[in-house]
mmCIF file of C-alpha atoms in Angstrom:
data_model
loop_
_atom_site.group_PDB
_atom_site.id
_atom_site.type_symbol
_atom_site.label_atom_id
_atom_site.label_comp_id
_atom_site.label_asym_id
_atom_site.label_seq_id
_atom_site.Cartn_x
_atom_site.Cartn_y
_atom_site.Cartn_z
ATOM 1 C CA MET G 267 -121.065 74.625 32.524
ATOM 2 C CA ASN G 268 -121.120 78.365 30.910
ATOM 3 C CA PRO G 269 -117.865 78.970 29.565
ATOM 4 C CA ALA G 270 -118.674 82.472 29.801
ATOM 5 C CA TYR G 271 -118.225 82.452 33.699
ATOM 6 C CA ILE G 272 -115.267 79.810 33.537
ATOM 7 C CA GLU G 273 -113.206 81.883 35.970
ATOM 8 C CA GLU G 274 -115.839 82.555 38.443
ATOM 9 C CA ILE G 275 -117.013 78.843 38.511
ATOM 10 C CA CYS G 276 -113.612 77.303 38.818
ATOM 11 C CA ALA G 277 -112.438 79.874 41.343
ATOM 12 C CA ASP G 278 -115.625 78.728 43.466
ATOM 13 C CA LEU G 279 -115.078 75.072 42.949
ATOM 14 C CA LEU G 280 -111.505 75.432 44.170
ATOM 15 C CA ASP G 281 -112.722 77.527 47.245
ATOM 16 C CA GLN G 282 -115.287 74.653 47.951
ATOM 17 C CA GLN G 283 -112.424 72.189 47.856
ATOM 18 C CA LYS G 284 -110.080 74.101 49.954
ATOM 19 C CA ARG G 285 -112.775 74.638 52.582
ATOM 20 C CA GLY G 286 -114.126 71.180 52.637
ATOM 21 C CA ILE G 287 -117.687 71.500 51.279
ATOM 22 C CA ALA G 288 -117.024 69.345 48.262
ATOM 23 C CA ASP G 289 -114.010 67.132 47.301
ATOM 24 C CA CYS G 290 -114.828 66.613 43.729
ATOM 25 C CA ALA G 291 -116.489 68.725 41.543
ATOM 26 C CA MET G 292 -118.888 67.080 39.123
ATOM 27 C CA MET G 293 -119.989 68.495 35.777
ATOM 28 C CA MET G 294 -123.175 66.990 34.352
ATOM 29 C CA MET G 295 -123.729 66.467 30.867
ATOM 30 C CA GLN G 296 -127.481 65.747 29.403
ATOM 31 C CA PHE G 297 -127.831 64.192 26.405
ATOM 32 C CA ALA G 298 -131.359 63.419 25.958
ATOM 33 C CA PRO G 299 -132.339 64.222 22.283
ATOM 34 C CA GLU G 300 -134.196 67.554 21.294
ATOM 35 C CA GLY G 301 -135.076 68.844 18.177
ATOM 36 C CA THR G 302 -135.300 67.602 14.913
ATOM 37 C CA PRO G 303 -132.908 66.272 13.745
ATOM 38 C CA PRO G 304 -131.294 65.868 17.249
ATOM 39 C CA GLU G 305 -128.843 68.254 18.376
ATOM 40 C CA PRO G 306 -125.288 67.311 18.421
ATOM 41 C CA LYS G 307 -125.133 68.001 21.996
ATOM 42 C CA ALA G 308 -122.280 65.455 22.965
ATOM 43 C CA GLU G 309 -120.028 67.257 21.031
ATOM 44 C CA GLN G 310 -120.967 70.714 22.102
ATOM 45 C CA GLN G 311 -120.962 69.812 25.604
ATOM 46 C CA CYS G 312 -117.479 67.909 25.337
ATOM 47 C CA ARG G 313 -115.680 71.045 23.944
ATOM 48 C CA THR G 314 -117.194 73.066 26.821
ATOM 49 C CA TYR G 315 -116.152 70.709 29.312
ATOM 50 C CA ASP G 316 -112.536 70.532 27.609
ATOM 51 C CA LEU G 317 -112.494 74.085 28.560
ATOM 52 C CA PHE G 318 -113.194 73.731 32.392
ATOM 53 C CA ARG G 319 -111.151 70.473 32.634
ATOM 54 C CA GLU G 320 -107.992 72.155 31.156
ATOM 55 C CA ARG G 321 -108.680 75.070 33.811
ATOM 56 C CA LEU G 322 -109.568 72.757 36.783
ATOM 57 C CA ASP G 323 -106.240 70.847 35.927
ATOM 58 C CA LYS G 324 -103.910 73.970 36.470
ATOM 59 C CA MET G 325 -105.675 74.882 39.570
ATOM 60 C CA GLY G 326 -105.552 71.228 41.175
ATOM 61 C CA VAL G 327 -109.359 70.883 41.364
ATOM 62 C CA LYS G 328 -110.605 67.441 41.229
ATOM 63 C CA HIS G 329 -113.372 66.782 38.828
ATOM 64 C CA GLY G 330 -115.298 64.337 36.784
ATOM 65 C CA VAL G 331 -118.335 64.037 34.866
ATOM 66 C CA LEU G 332 -122.011 62.927 35.468
ATOM 67 C CA VAL G 333 -123.763 61.977 32.292
ATOM 68 C CA GLN G 334 -127.449 61.457 31.956
ATOM 69 C CA SER G 335 -128.567 59.636 28.530
ATOM 70 C CA THR G 336 -132.594 59.447 28.771
ATOM 71 C CA LEU G 337 -134.617 58.424 26.193
ATOM 72 C CA GLY G 338 -138.200 58.182 27.408
ATOM 73 C CA HIS G 339 -137.910 58.610 30.642
ATOM 74 C CA VAL G 340 -138.379 62.255 30.832
ATOM 75 C CA PHE G 341 -141.566 64.434 30.185
ATOM 76 C CA PRO G 342 -142.114 64.176 26.358
ATOM 77 C CA PRO G 343 -140.591 66.582 24.141
ATOM 78 C CA PRO G 344 -142.838 69.305 22.845
ATOM 79 C CA VAL G 345 -142.506 67.847 19.198
ATOM 80 C CA PRO G 346 -141.711 64.408 17.937
ATOM 81 C CA ILE G 347 -138.421 63.405 17.362
ATOM 82 C CA ARG G 348 -138.045 61.982 13.899
ATOM 83 C CA SER G 349 -135.167 59.859 12.818
ATOM 84 C CA ARG G 350 -132.993 60.375 9.652
ATOM 85 C CA ARG G 351 -132.888 56.450 8.913
#
């Protein structure tokens, strides 16, 4: 979800729904922690999704969110993640 291309992405999603290629656009948000301290990915990705959501709603495009929250189920991060407890 790159907001720099929001118009092109949303137009493509509308075209796909009109042509029957897809009936619902699903945006993926991956919240696996990265960095020390972990980046506030949820906040960043939700702000970006809000931009897309508003545009897609105006266009009548059905959409939703796929959330991936994985800790310990992907390749190990290049540096250890330290807790700030």
